[in-house]
Tab-separated table of C-alpha atoms in Angstrom:
chain	number	residue	atom	x	y	z
A	1	UNK	CA	-19.070	56.616	16.168
A	2	UNK	CA	-22.345	58.582	16.117
A	3	UNK	CA	-25.513	56.710	15.430
A	4	UNK	CA	-27.698	57.887	12.517
A	5	UNK	CA	-30.719	56.559	10.602
A	6	UNK	CA	-30.761	56.545	6.816
A	7	UNK	CA	-33.132	56.070	3.859
A	8	UNK	CA	-31.813	53.986	1.017
A	9	UNK	CA	-32.509	52.999	-2.500
A	10	UNK	CA	-31.689	49.323	-3.145
A	11	UNK	CA	-31.271	47.775	-6.678
A	12	UNK	CA	-31.614	44.081	-6.004
A	13	UNK	CA	-31.186	41.185	-8.452
A	14	UNK	CA	-34.345	39.046	-8.476
A	15	UNK	CA	-34.473	35.719	-10.265
A	16	UNK	CA	-37.034	33.080	-9.722
A	17	UNK	CA	-34.924	30.032	-10.395
A	18	UNK	CA	-31.794	28.902	-12.287
A	19	UNK	CA	-33.519	28.749	-15.662
A	20	UNK	CA	-35.500	32.076	-15.603
A	21	UNK	CA	-33.780	35.303	-16.707
A	22	UNK	CA	-33.329	37.689	-13.746
A	23	UNK	CA	-33.808	41.404	-13.506
A	24	UNK	CA	-33.125	44.206	-11.040
A	25	UNK	CA	-35.930	45.488	-8.720
A	26	UNK	CA	-35.656	48.729	-6.979
A	27	UNK	CA	-36.728	49.047	-3.348
A	28	UNK	CA	-36.737	51.954	-0.942
A	29	UNK	CA	-35.861	51.272	2.736
A	30	UNK	CA	-36.426	53.860	5.388
A	31	UNK	CA	-35.167	54.398	8.896
A	32	UNK	CA	-32.212	52.068	8.660
A	33	UNK	CA	-29.965	52.269	11.654
A	34	UNK	CA	-26.177	52.733	11.102
A	35	UNK	CA	-25.593	50.121	13.698
A	36	UNK	CA	-27.440	47.389	11.729
A	37	UNK	CA	-25.574	44.841	9.764
A	38	UNK	CA	-26.133	44.698	6.042
A	39	UNK	CA	-28.143	41.477	6.391
A	40	UNK	CA	-30.336	42.991	9.118
A	41	UNK	CA	-31.163	45.763	6.618
A	42	UNK	CA	-32.280	43.017	4.258
A	43	UNK	CA	-34.325	41.415	7.134
A	44	UNK	CA	-36.114	44.833	7.477
A	45	UNK	CA	-36.688	45.039	3.754
A	46	UNK	CA	-38.005	41.350	3.651
A	47	UNK	CA	-40.289	41.997	6.451
A	48	UNK	CA	-41.788	44.980	4.563
A	49	UNK	CA	-42.186	42.783	1.466
A	50	UNK	CA	-44.005	40.026	3.470
A	51	UNK	CA	-46.293	42.590	4.852
A	52	UNK	CA	-47.001	43.795	1.228
A	53	UNK	CA	-47.775	40.174	0.318
A	54	UNK	CA	-44.684	40.100	-1.944
A	55	UNK	CA	-42.058	37.392	-2.246
A	56	UNK	CA	-39.143	38.154	0.164
A	57	UNK	CA	-35.672	38.260	-1.366
A	58	UNK	CA	-33.703	34.978	-0.968
A	59	UNK	CA	-30.143	35.372	0.259
A	60	UNK	CA	-27.667	33.061	1.926
A	61	UNK	CA	-26.757	33.498	5.590
A	62	UNK	CA	-26.040	31.348	8.615
A	63	UNK	CA	-23.851	32.273	11.506
A	64	UNK	CA	-23.915	36.043	10.963
A	65	UNK	CA	-20.549	36.422	12.762
A	66	UNK	CA	-18.210	36.146	9.764
A	67	UNK	CA	-17.049	32.555	10.156
A	68	UNK	CA	-19.395	30.360	8.178
A	69	UNK	CA	-18.914	31.639	4.627
A	70	UNK	CA	-22.551	31.529	3.689
A	71	UNK	CA	-23.351	35.204	3.073
A	72	UNK	CA	-22.437	36.151	-0.431
A	73	UNK	CA	-23.638	39.490	-1.767
A	74	UNK	CA	-21.920	41.558	-4.461
A	75	UNK	CA	-22.401	45.072	-3.206
A	76	UNK	CA	-21.674	48.039	-5.344
A	77	UNK	CA	-19.192	46.209	-7.536
A	78	UNK	CA	-17.298	44.388	-4.805
A	79	UNK	CA	-17.872	41.106	-3.070
A	80	UNK	CA	-18.968	41.571	0.601
A	81	UNK	CA	-19.110	45.298	0.023
A	82	UNK	CA	-16.659	48.164	0.629
A	83	UNK	CA	-14.849	47.097	3.758
A	84	UNK	CA	-11.807	44.985	3.637
A	85	UNK	CA	-11.449	41.635	5.439
A	86	UNK	CA	-15.192	41.619	6.119
A	87	UNK	CA	-18.087	39.329	5.167
A	88	UNK	CA	-21.450	40.749	4.251
A	89	UNK	CA	-22.901	39.968	7.635
A	90	UNK	CA	-20.164	41.891	9.349
A	91	UNK	CA	-20.616	44.762	7.067
A	92	UNK	CA	-22.436	47.512	8.992
A	93	UNK	CA	-24.687	50.176	7.620
A	94	UNK	CA	-22.324	52.898	8.780
A	95	UNK	CA	-20.444	52.089	5.744
A	96	UNK	CA	-23.177	53.972	3.800
A	97	UNK	CA	-24.632	57.422	3.820
A	98	UNK	CA	-28.164	58.562	3.925
A	99	UNK	CA	-29.748	58.617	0.482
A	100	UNK	CA	-27.334	56.348	-1.134
A	101	UNK	CA	-28.282	53.839	-3.889
A	102	UNK	CA	-26.862	50.347	-3.388
A	103	UNK	CA	-26.691	47.650	-6.007
A	104	UNK	CA	-26.740	44.080	-4.793
A	105	UNK	CA	-26.084	41.263	-7.111
A	106	UNK	CA	-25.293	37.542	-6.632
A	107	UNK	CA	-21.835	36.091	-7.266
A	108	UNK	CA	-21.549	35.860	-11.056
A	109	UNK	CA	-19.840	32.771	-12.399
A	110	UNK	CA	-20.630	29.953	-14.691
A	111	UNK	CA	-19.617	27.582	-11.922
A	112	UNK	CA	-21.931	29.221	-9.376
A	113	UNK	CA	-25.413	29.098	-10.936
A	114	UNK	CA	-28.039	31.308	-9.295
A	115	UNK	CA	-30.585	29.150	-7.379
A	116	UNK	CA	-32.821	32.083	-6.487
A	117	UNK	CA	-32.367	35.924	-6.213
A	118	UNK	CA	-29.039	36.286	-4.406
A	119	UNK	CA	-28.450	32.633	-3.628
A	120	UNK	CA	-25.925	30.808	-5.720
A	121	UNK	CA	-24.972	27.112	-5.818
A	122	UNK	CA	-21.506	26.794	-4.412
A	123	UNK	CA	-21.310	23.020	-4.342
A	124	UNK	CA	-18.572	23.080	-6.894
A	125	UNK	CA	-16.361	24.111	-3.935
A	126	UNK	CA	-17.547	20.987	-2.031
A	127	UNK	CA	-16.617	18.785	-4.843
A	128	UNK	CA	-13.081	20.328	-5.144
A	129	UNK	CA	-12.610	19.534	-1.415
A	130	UNK	CA	-13.965	15.934	-1.927
A	131	UNK	CA	-11.377	15.537	-4.735
A	132	UNK	CA	-8.545	15.770	-2.208
A	133	UNK	CA	-8.879	18.374	0.455
A	134	UNK	CA	-8.507	15.801	3.335
A	135	UNK	CA	-6.089	13.444	4.887
A	136	UNK	CA	-6.652	9.716	5.176
A	137	UNK	CA	-6.023	8.545	8.716
A	138	UNK	CA	-6.931	5.298	10.490
A	139	UNK	CA	-9.206	5.666	13.423
A	140	UNK	CA	-8.026	4.172	16.704
A	141	UNK	CA	-6.323	5.235	19.806
A	142	UNK	CA	-5.903	8.960	20.082
A	143	UNK	CA	-2.403	10.076	19.164
A	144	UNK	CA	-0.399	11.869	21.841
A	145	UNK	CA	-0.591	15.649	21.552
A	146	UNK	CA	2.586	17.195	20.169
A	147	UNK	CA	3.864	13.759	18.897
A	148	UNK	CA	4.513	15.302	15.502
A	149	UNK	CA	6.806	18.266	15.593
A	150	UNK	CA	5.669	21.179	13.293
A	151	UNK	CA	7.549	24.374	12.888
A	152	UNK	CA	5.866	27.426	14.324
A	153	UNK	CA	6.186	29.210	10.833
A	154	UNK	CA	4.419	26.381	9.011
A	155	UNK	CA	1.840	25.942	11.775
A	156	UNK	CA	0.985	29.661	11.448
A	157	UNK	CA	0.861	29.577	7.684
A	158	UNK	CA	-1.271	26.482	7.632
A	159	UNK	CA	-3.631	27.989	10.068
A	160	UNK	CA	-3.974	31.261	8.112
A	161	UNK	CA	-4.881	29.360	4.856
A	162	UNK	CA	-7.220	27.080	6.880
A	163	UNK	CA	-9.050	30.330	7.736
A	164	UNK	CA	-10.659	30.142	4.304
A	165	UNK	CA	-14.402	29.906	4.796
A	166	UNK	CA	-15.211	28.993	1.163
A	167	UNK	CA	-17.464	31.914	0.623
A	168	UNK	CA	-16.455	32.317	-3.102
A	169	UNK	CA	-15.673	36.059	-2.968
A	170	UNK	CA	-12.414	35.273	-4.710
A	171	UNK	CA	-14.382	33.837	-7.701
A	172	UNK	CA	-16.836	36.596	-7.635
A	173	UNK	CA	-14.126	39.245	-7.750
A	174	UNK	CA	-12.005	37.612	-10.362
A	175	UNK	CA	-12.435	38.736	-14.022
A	176	UNK	CA	-11.837	35.132	-15.008
A	177	UNK	CA	-14.071	33.645	-12.345
A	178	UNK	CA	-11.003	31.679	-11.101
A	179	UNK	CA	-11.199	29.572	-7.953
A	180	UNK	CA	-7.381	29.397	-7.535
A	181	UNK	CA	-7.380	31.390	-4.199
A	182	UNK	CA	-9.885	28.915	-2.662
A	183	UNK	CA	-8.328	25.835	-4.079
A	184	UNK	CA	-4.805	26.942	-3.252
A	185	UNK	CA	-5.927	27.670	0.444
A	186	UNK	CA	-7.368	24.253	0.732
A	187	UNK	CA	-4.238	22.655	-0.751
A	188	UNK	CA	-1.902	24.838	1.398
A	189	UNK	CA	-3.374	24.053	4.778
A	190	UNK	CA	-2.461	20.482	4.261
A	191	UNK	CA	0.698	20.830	2.256
A	192	UNK	CA	2.316	22.797	5.043
A	193	UNK	CA	1.746	20.059	7.659
A	194	UNK	CA	3.374	16.610	8.002
A	195	UNK	CA	-0.120	15.014	8.168
A	196	UNK	CA	-0.737	16.224	4.619
A	197	UNK	CA	2.635	14.818	3.296
A	198	UNK	CA	1.510	11.258	2.206
A	199	UNK	CA	-1.212	12.379	-0.184
A	200	UNK	CA	0.478	15.703	-1.093
A	201	UNK	CA	1.012	15.060	-4.881
A	202	UNK	CA	-2.228	13.228	-5.598
A	203	UNK	CA	-4.064	16.027	-3.698
A	204	UNK	CA	-2.590	18.890	-5.848
A	205	UNK	CA	-3.270	16.952	-9.081
A	206	UNK	CA	-6.831	15.937	-8.170
A	207	UNK	CA	-8.013	19.269	-6.683
A	208	UNK	CA	-6.614	21.340	-9.623
A	209	UNK	CA	-8.264	18.839	-12.025
A	210	UNK	CA	-11.581	19.117	-10.201
A	211	UNK	CA	-11.376	22.910	-10.166
A	212	UNK	CA	-10.896	22.862	-13.928
A	213	UNK	CA	-13.837	20.344	-14.425
A	214	UNK	CA	-16.183	22.616	-12.523
A	215	UNK	CA	-15.748	25.360	-15.045
A	216	UNK	CA	-13.727	28.030	-13.165
A	217	UNK	CA	-11.384	30.255	-15.145
A	218	UNK	CA	-7.650	30.372	-14.868
A	219	UNK	CA	-5.576	32.887	-12.882
A	220	UNK	CA	-4.090	35.991	-14.452
A	221	UNK	CA	-2.479	37.317	-11.124
A	222	UNK	CA	-4.475	40.507	-10.986
A	223	UNK	CA	-4.715	40.073	-7.160
A	224	UNK	CA	-8.458	40.970	-7.005
A	225	UNK	CA	-9.160	37.786	-5.052
A	226	UNK	CA	-6.754	38.661	-2.227
A	227	UNK	CA	-8.051	42.196	-2.196
A	228	UNK	CA	-11.662	40.992	-1.369
A	229	UNK	CA	-10.980	37.825	0.671
A	230	UNK	CA	-12.640	38.314	4.046
A	231	UNK	CA	-10.032	35.966	5.580
A	232	UNK	CA	-7.150	37.762	3.908
A	233	UNK	CA	-5.787	34.734	2.106
A	234	UNK	CA	-2.866	35.872	-0.059
A	235	UNK	CA	-1.349	35.101	-3.490
A	236	UNK	CA	1.404	33.290	-1.748
A	237	UNK	CA	-1.118	30.604	-1.395
A	238	UNK	CA	-1.678	30.400	-5.125
A	239	UNK	CA	2.037	30.316	-5.785
A	240	UNK	CA	2.353	27.383	-3.346
A	241	UNK	CA	-0.434	25.481	-5.221
A	242	UNK	CA	1.482	26.201	-8.536
A	243	UNK	CA	4.632	24.688	-7.054
A	244	UNK	CA	2.779	21.685	-5.683
A	245	UNK	CA	1.025	21.133	-8.922
A	246	UNK	CA	4.299	21.452	-10.867
A	247	UNK	CA	6.294	19.044	-8.801
A	248	UNK	CA	3.414	16.640	-8.549
A	249	UNK	CA	3.152	16.686	-12.350
A	250	UNK	CA	6.795	16.004	-12.771
A	251	UNK	CA	6.887	13.121	-10.401
A	252	UNK	CA	3.544	11.647	-11.272
A	253	UNK	CA	3.540	8.193	-12.965
A	254	UNK	CA	0.036	8.726	-14.515
B	1	UNK	CA	-11.168	10.026	-14.356
B	2	UNK	CA	-10.186	12.206	-17.377
B	3	UNK	CA	-6.733	12.945	-18.259
B	4	UNK	CA	-4.605	15.034	-15.896
B	5	UNK	CA	-2.458	16.455	-18.541
B	6	UNK	CA	-0.127	19.283	-17.352
B	7	UNK	CA	-0.475	21.182	-20.628
B	8	UNK	CA	-4.302	21.251	-20.575
B	9	UNK	CA	-4.650	22.165	-16.886
B	10	UNK	CA	-5.207	25.743	-15.878
B	11	UNK	CA	-2.162	25.758	-13.638
B	12	UNK	CA	-0.007	24.105	-16.181
B	13	UNK	CA	-0.959	26.482	-18.872
B	14	UNK	CA	-0.243	29.528	-16.772
B	15	UNK	CA	3.142	28.216	-15.918
B	16	UNK	CA	3.876	27.939	-19.757
B	17	UNK	CA	2.665	31.549	-20.267
B	18	UNK	CA	5.115	32.590	-17.464
B	19	UNK	CA	8.028	30.590	-18.797
B	20	UNK	CA	7.628	31.815	-22.360
B	21	UNK	CA	7.101	35.468	-21.095
B	22	UNK	CA	10.325	35.337	-19.269
B	23	UNK	CA	12.069	34.015	-22.283
B	24	UNK	CA	10.710	36.910	-24.304
B	25	UNK	CA	11.849	39.325	-21.554
B	26	UNK	CA	15.376	37.997	-21.845
B	27	UNK	CA	15.294	38.757	-25.624
B	28	UNK	CA	14.322	42.437	-24.862
B	29	UNK	CA	17.634	42.761	-22.892
B	30	UNK	CA	19.631	41.633	-25.995
B	31	UNK	CA	17.560	43.807	-28.325
B	32	UNK	CA	18.118	46.946	-26.243
B	33	UNK	CA	21.737	46.182	-26.013
B	34	UNK	CA	22.164	46.027	-29.774
B	35	UNK	CA	20.089	49.111	-30.305
B	36	UNK	CA	22.154	51.064	-27.783
B	37	UNK	CA	25.135	50.691	-30.111
B	38	UNK	CA	23.303	53.440	-32.247
B	39	UNK	CA	24.122	55.802	-29.355
B	40	UNK	CA	27.822	55.221	-29.757
B	41	UNK	CA	27.632	58.164	-32.305
B	42	UNK	CA	26.707	60.513	-29.356
B	43	UNK	CA	30.207	59.976	-27.820
B	44	UNK	CA	32.083	59.434	-31.016
B	45	UNK	CA	30.630	61.560	-33.886
B	46	UNK	CA	32.890	59.699	-36.344
B	47	UNK	CA	31.078	56.430	-35.688
B	48	UNK	CA	28.232	57.175	-38.054
B	49	UNK	CA	26.413	53.975	-37.108
B	50	UNK	CA	29.350	51.683	-37.780
B	51	UNK	CA	29.380	50.041	-34.418
B	52	UNK	CA	25.682	49.391	-34.704
B	53	UNK	CA	26.049	48.008	-38.264
B	54	UNK	CA	28.762	45.607	-36.981
B	55	UNK	CA	26.492	44.349	-34.159
B	56	UNK	CA	23.569	43.940	-36.579
B	57	UNK	CA	25.759	42.126	-38.982
B	58	UNK	CA	26.832	39.764	-36.177
B	59	UNK	CA	23.266	39.155	-35.110
B	60	UNK	CA	22.039	38.388	-38.670
B	61	UNK	CA	25.008	36.062	-39.531
B	62	UNK	CA	25.991	34.193	-36.387
B	63	UNK	CA	24.656	30.624	-36.696
B	64	UNK	CA	23.901	30.367	-32.928
B	65	UNK	CA	21.830	33.592	-32.965
B	66	UNK	CA	19.916	32.085	-36.034
B	67	UNK	CA	18.986	28.980	-34.022
B	68	UNK	CA	17.944	31.164	-31.001
B	69	UNK	CA	15.805	33.313	-33.366
B	70	UNK	CA	13.890	30.248	-34.406
B	71	UNK	CA	13.405	29.477	-30.644
B	72	UNK	CA	12.306	33.154	-29.943
B	73	UNK	CA	9.534	32.816	-32.671
B	74	UNK	CA	8.496	29.481	-31.178
B	75	UNK	CA	8.321	31.117	-27.741
B	76	UNK	CA	6.306	34.055	-29.049
B	77	UNK	CA	3.890	31.824	-30.812
B	78	UNK	CA	3.548	29.586	-27.794
B	79	UNK	CA	2.955	32.672	-25.545
B	80	UNK	CA	0.371	34.206	-27.908
B	81	UNK	CA	-1.469	30.838	-28.638
B	82	UNK	CA	-1.730	29.938	-24.951
B	83	UNK	CA	-2.896	33.432	-23.801
B	84	UNK	CA	-5.483	33.777	-26.607
B	85	UNK	CA	-6.878	30.415	-25.733
B	86	UNK	CA	-6.957	31.233	-21.913
B	87	UNK	CA	-8.552	34.661	-22.591
B	88	UNK	CA	-11.394	33.223	-24.820
B	89	UNK	CA	-12.020	30.541	-22.270
B	90	UNK	CA	-11.880	32.890	-19.299
B	91	UNK	CA	-14.451	35.162	-21.027
B	92	UNK	CA	-16.953	32.369	-21.111
B	93	UNK	CA	-16.688	31.632	-17.356
B	94	UNK	CA	-19.038	34.527	-16.537
B	95	UNK	CA	-22.036	34.315	-18.844
B	96	UNK	CA	-24.033	37.078	-17.078
B	97	UNK	CA	-21.891	40.177	-16.376
B	98	UNK	CA	-22.155	42.326	-13.316
B	99	UNK	CA	-24.179	45.501	-13.552
B	100	UNK	CA	-21.719	47.327	-11.272
B	101	UNK	CA	-18.064	46.433	-11.661
B	102	UNK	CA	-15.578	48.504	-9.526
B	103	UNK	CA	-12.318	47.178	-11.122
B	104	UNK	CA	-9.944	49.736	-9.654
B	105	UNK	CA	-11.072	48.849	-6.159
B	106	UNK	CA	-9.430	45.463	-6.312
B	107	UNK	CA	-6.814	45.537	-9.083
B	108	UNK	CA	-4.666	47.511	-11.459
B	109	UNK	CA	-6.095	48.407	-14.873
B	110	UNK	CA	-3.064	47.059	-16.755
B	111	UNK	CA	-3.233	43.765	-14.951
B	112	UNK	CA	-6.755	43.350	-16.126
B	113	UNK	CA	-5.945	44.521	-19.630
B	114	UNK	CA	-3.122	42.158	-20.533
B	115	UNK	CA	-5.014	40.820	-23.598
B	116	UNK	CA	-5.637	44.270	-24.925
B	117	UNK	CA	-2.035	45.322	-24.281
B	118	UNK	CA	-0.799	42.064	-25.886
B	119	UNK	CA	-3.007	42.704	-28.906
B	120	UNK	CA	-1.635	46.193	-29.257
B	121	UNK	CA	1.903	44.720	-28.981
B	122	UNK	CA	1.184	42.044	-31.573
B	123	UNK	CA	0.000	44.696	-34.093
B	124	UNK	CA	3.109	46.698	-33.351
B	125	UNK	CA	5.197	43.676	-33.773
B	126	UNK	CA	3.697	43.030	-37.222
B	127	UNK	CA	4.570	46.645	-38.269
B	128	UNK	CA	7.992	46.560	-36.522
B	129	UNK	CA	9.091	43.291	-38.106
B	130	UNK	CA	7.991	44.526	-41.601
B	131	UNK	CA	9.941	47.762	-41.059
B	132	UNK	CA	13.192	46.459	-39.507
B	133	UNK	CA	13.444	42.658	-39.506
B	134	UNK	CA	12.107	41.738	-43.010
B	135	UNK	CA	14.382	44.319	-44.854
B	136	UNK	CA	17.498	42.708	-43.289
B	137	UNK	CA	16.288	39.178	-44.341
B	138	UNK	CA	15.444	40.492	-47.816
B	139	UNK	CA	18.885	41.994	-48.306
B	140	UNK	CA	20.633	38.908	-46.916
B	141	UNK	CA	18.729	36.129	-48.738
B	142	UNK	CA	16.807	37.558	-51.656
B	143	UNK	CA	18.343	40.708	-53.175
B	144	UNK	CA	21.903	40.106	-51.738
B	145	UNK	CA	22.204	43.855	-51.445
B	146	UNK	CA	24.664	45.635	-49.247
B	147	UNK	CA	22.987	46.009	-45.900
B	148	UNK	CA	23.307	49.284	-43.948
B	149	UNK	CA	21.108	48.692	-40.794
B	150	UNK	CA	21.858	52.129	-39.496
B	151	UNK	CA	20.681	53.900	-42.673
B	152	UNK	CA	17.485	51.792	-42.727
B	153	UNK	CA	16.781	52.650	-39.048
B	154	UNK	CA	17.420	56.415	-39.829
B	155	UNK	CA	15.183	56.333	-42.961
B	156	UNK	CA	12.298	54.714	-40.966
B	157	UNK	CA	12.437	56.559	-37.769
B	158	UNK	CA	12.793	60.004	-39.118
B	159	UNK	CA	9.233	59.671	-40.379
B	160	UNK	CA	6.997	61.046	-37.437
B	161	UNK	CA	4.225	58.429	-38.158
B	162	UNK	CA	6.793	55.601	-37.674
B	163	UNK	CA	8.058	57.188	-34.610
B	164	UNK	CA	4.557	57.630	-33.169
B	165	UNK	CA	3.855	53.882	-33.867
B	166	UNK	CA	7.142	52.967	-32.275
B	167	UNK	CA	6.401	54.982	-29.094
B	168	UNK	CA	2.779	53.580	-28.832
B	169	UNK	CA	4.467	50.111	-29.215
B	170	UNK	CA	6.934	50.620	-26.299
B	171	UNK	CA	4.408	52.244	-23.961
B	172	UNK	CA	2.129	49.223	-24.405
B	173	UNK	CA	5.226	47.017	-23.815
B	174	UNK	CA	5.923	48.950	-20.588
B	175	UNK	CA	2.473	48.336	-19.151
B	176	UNK	CA	2.428	44.687	-20.300
B	177	UNK	CA	5.807	44.278	-18.448
B	178	UNK	CA	4.584	46.146	-15.431
B	179	UNK	CA	2.245	43.291	-14.730
B	180	UNK	CA	3.870	40.445	-16.733
B	181	UNK	CA	7.318	40.578	-15.170
B	182	UNK	CA	6.306	39.925	-11.581
B	183	UNK	CA	3.289	37.829	-12.678
B	184	UNK	CA	5.580	35.341	-14.447
B	185	UNK	CA	7.387	34.546	-11.137
B	186	UNK	CA	4.098	34.089	-9.312
B	187	UNK	CA	2.867	31.691	-11.964
B	188	UNK	CA	5.935	29.677	-11.562
B	189	UNK	CA	5.223	29.433	-7.961
B	190	UNK	CA	8.047	31.806	-6.864
B	191	UNK	CA	6.513	33.868	-4.192
B	192	UNK	CA	8.552	34.482	-1.017
B	193	UNK	CA	8.388	36.971	1.691
B	194	UNK	CA	12.034	38.105	1.128
B	195	UNK	CA	12.399	37.735	-2.601
B	196	UNK	CA	9.043	38.771	-4.038
B	197	UNK	CA	9.331	42.555	-3.034
B	198	UNK	CA	12.752	42.484	-4.842
B	199	UNK	CA	11.274	40.780	-7.860
B	200	UNK	CA	8.456	43.366	-7.978
B	201	UNK	CA	10.868	46.244	-7.714
B	202	UNK	CA	13.160	44.874	-10.424
B	203	UNK	CA	9.935	44.279	-12.585
B	204	UNK	CA	8.874	47.901	-12.141
B	205	UNK	CA	12.233	49.268	-12.918
B	206	UNK	CA	12.610	46.960	-15.815
B	207	UNK	CA	9.070	47.796	-17.173
B	208	UNK	CA	9.998	51.482	-17.134
B	209	UNK	CA	13.676	51.600	-18.030
B	210	UNK	CA	13.595	49.155	-20.981
B	211	UNK	CA	10.770	50.797	-22.952
B	212	UNK	CA	12.220	54.164	-22.034
B	213	UNK	CA	15.606	53.084	-23.427
B	214	UNK	CA	13.994	51.944	-26.728
B	215	UNK	CA	12.066	55.242	-26.947
B	216	UNK	CA	15.165	57.348	-26.126
B	217	UNK	CA	17.134	55.720	-28.896
B	218	UNK	CA	14.322	56.121	-31.399
B	219	UNK	CA	13.903	59.755	-30.442
B	220	UNK	CA	17.674	60.321	-30.754
B	221	UNK	CA	17.458	59.047	-34.380
B	222	UNK	CA	14.265	61.144	-34.998
B	223	UNK	CA	15.781	64.333	-33.628
B	224	UNK	CA	19.047	63.815	-35.516
B	225	UNK	CA	21.198	63.516	-32.439
B	226	UNK	CA	22.865	60.611	-34.094
B	227	UNK	CA	23.797	60.970	-37.730
């Protein structure tokens, strides 16, 4: 692909803290390379802002290789921007044309309050995992590898749901701000494996309960979450959670 | 820890929406079947709605159908109550809206508009019940008049305004089903590599064919193809 430079107009959400009302600021960035990542473009803008003695834009980022789940920009009406199966850090500027205006917003959800500018508090996800997204095992002698037989199909499915990086794009895209794709991925990765079996029912009940407590909406199966998921987790995962929850509710003695 | 009640949980409630939805879908099949007796007149011009009247008479007098009718209203109320509650709650989950929202990039408009389509359906249903259901009940229990369902249908649907309301109603029904049919299975946890594509195909065919069937019968009456 041919390299080119571009000038862009950015409309970026600025918000001092959780309590303050935010607003959009417009910035012009010049000479952006098509080979830059979206975050590198923000680095260039922030450097300009620092030189002008202005407050740089706060945004989340960490690994910048699409596996940590920290970056979280809502770009032109879509979480992580226009490319499918891509995190913001892996979105490259060649996705945009010279002279384009790009609107960048934080994830918007009651359960994800804005901390500053484009940074939102996603600790609600941590609390959902703490509610049951683990297995209890005794420490001790290392178990022999391959001691527990697992079918290839289930191993693959568990792996692909475990690919969830917890970025929250599913919540950001959902018209109901539902966290069901995330929660179902975390339930699925264990429900599909024998190690997850002992706490299976309790896990489904506790994690769904915590998800509701955190103030996420409920699912209406529009499929927006799977369309934007950078790890391509599918609605099959949500259906599995529904099954797990239904059977757990039936057998539960609470 | 607070109560983990199935009926107040987000997952439990969508399962109820799906179950009641499927129940209401099953009713549509029966409704269309009964309506289709109007078309007997097309093949047998001497019928004059007699077959339809017989079917309507059976539906309004059979005790088992009466019991199921109560269940149907209960299912309808449960479906509406649950979805209204969920819609209001879901709206509150995003206090600050996005400045730019590219809905069509990620989902179908009718999937996002189930509440609006449902509201149109409810308004249609109110008109529909007052035009067709209530007169039958009135004749049966209050005035004890002779009922001629076919004549009643003819008198109502030959009015272009009533026909227009009817067509708007079934189009809204079609889009509601286009999302709702397959969505109900997903809510119940039935998502399978082999069966889901089949369910989706059946859902699409159902969502087009059933409303089209209702509309065709109504148009046949309007155009005087059945007398």
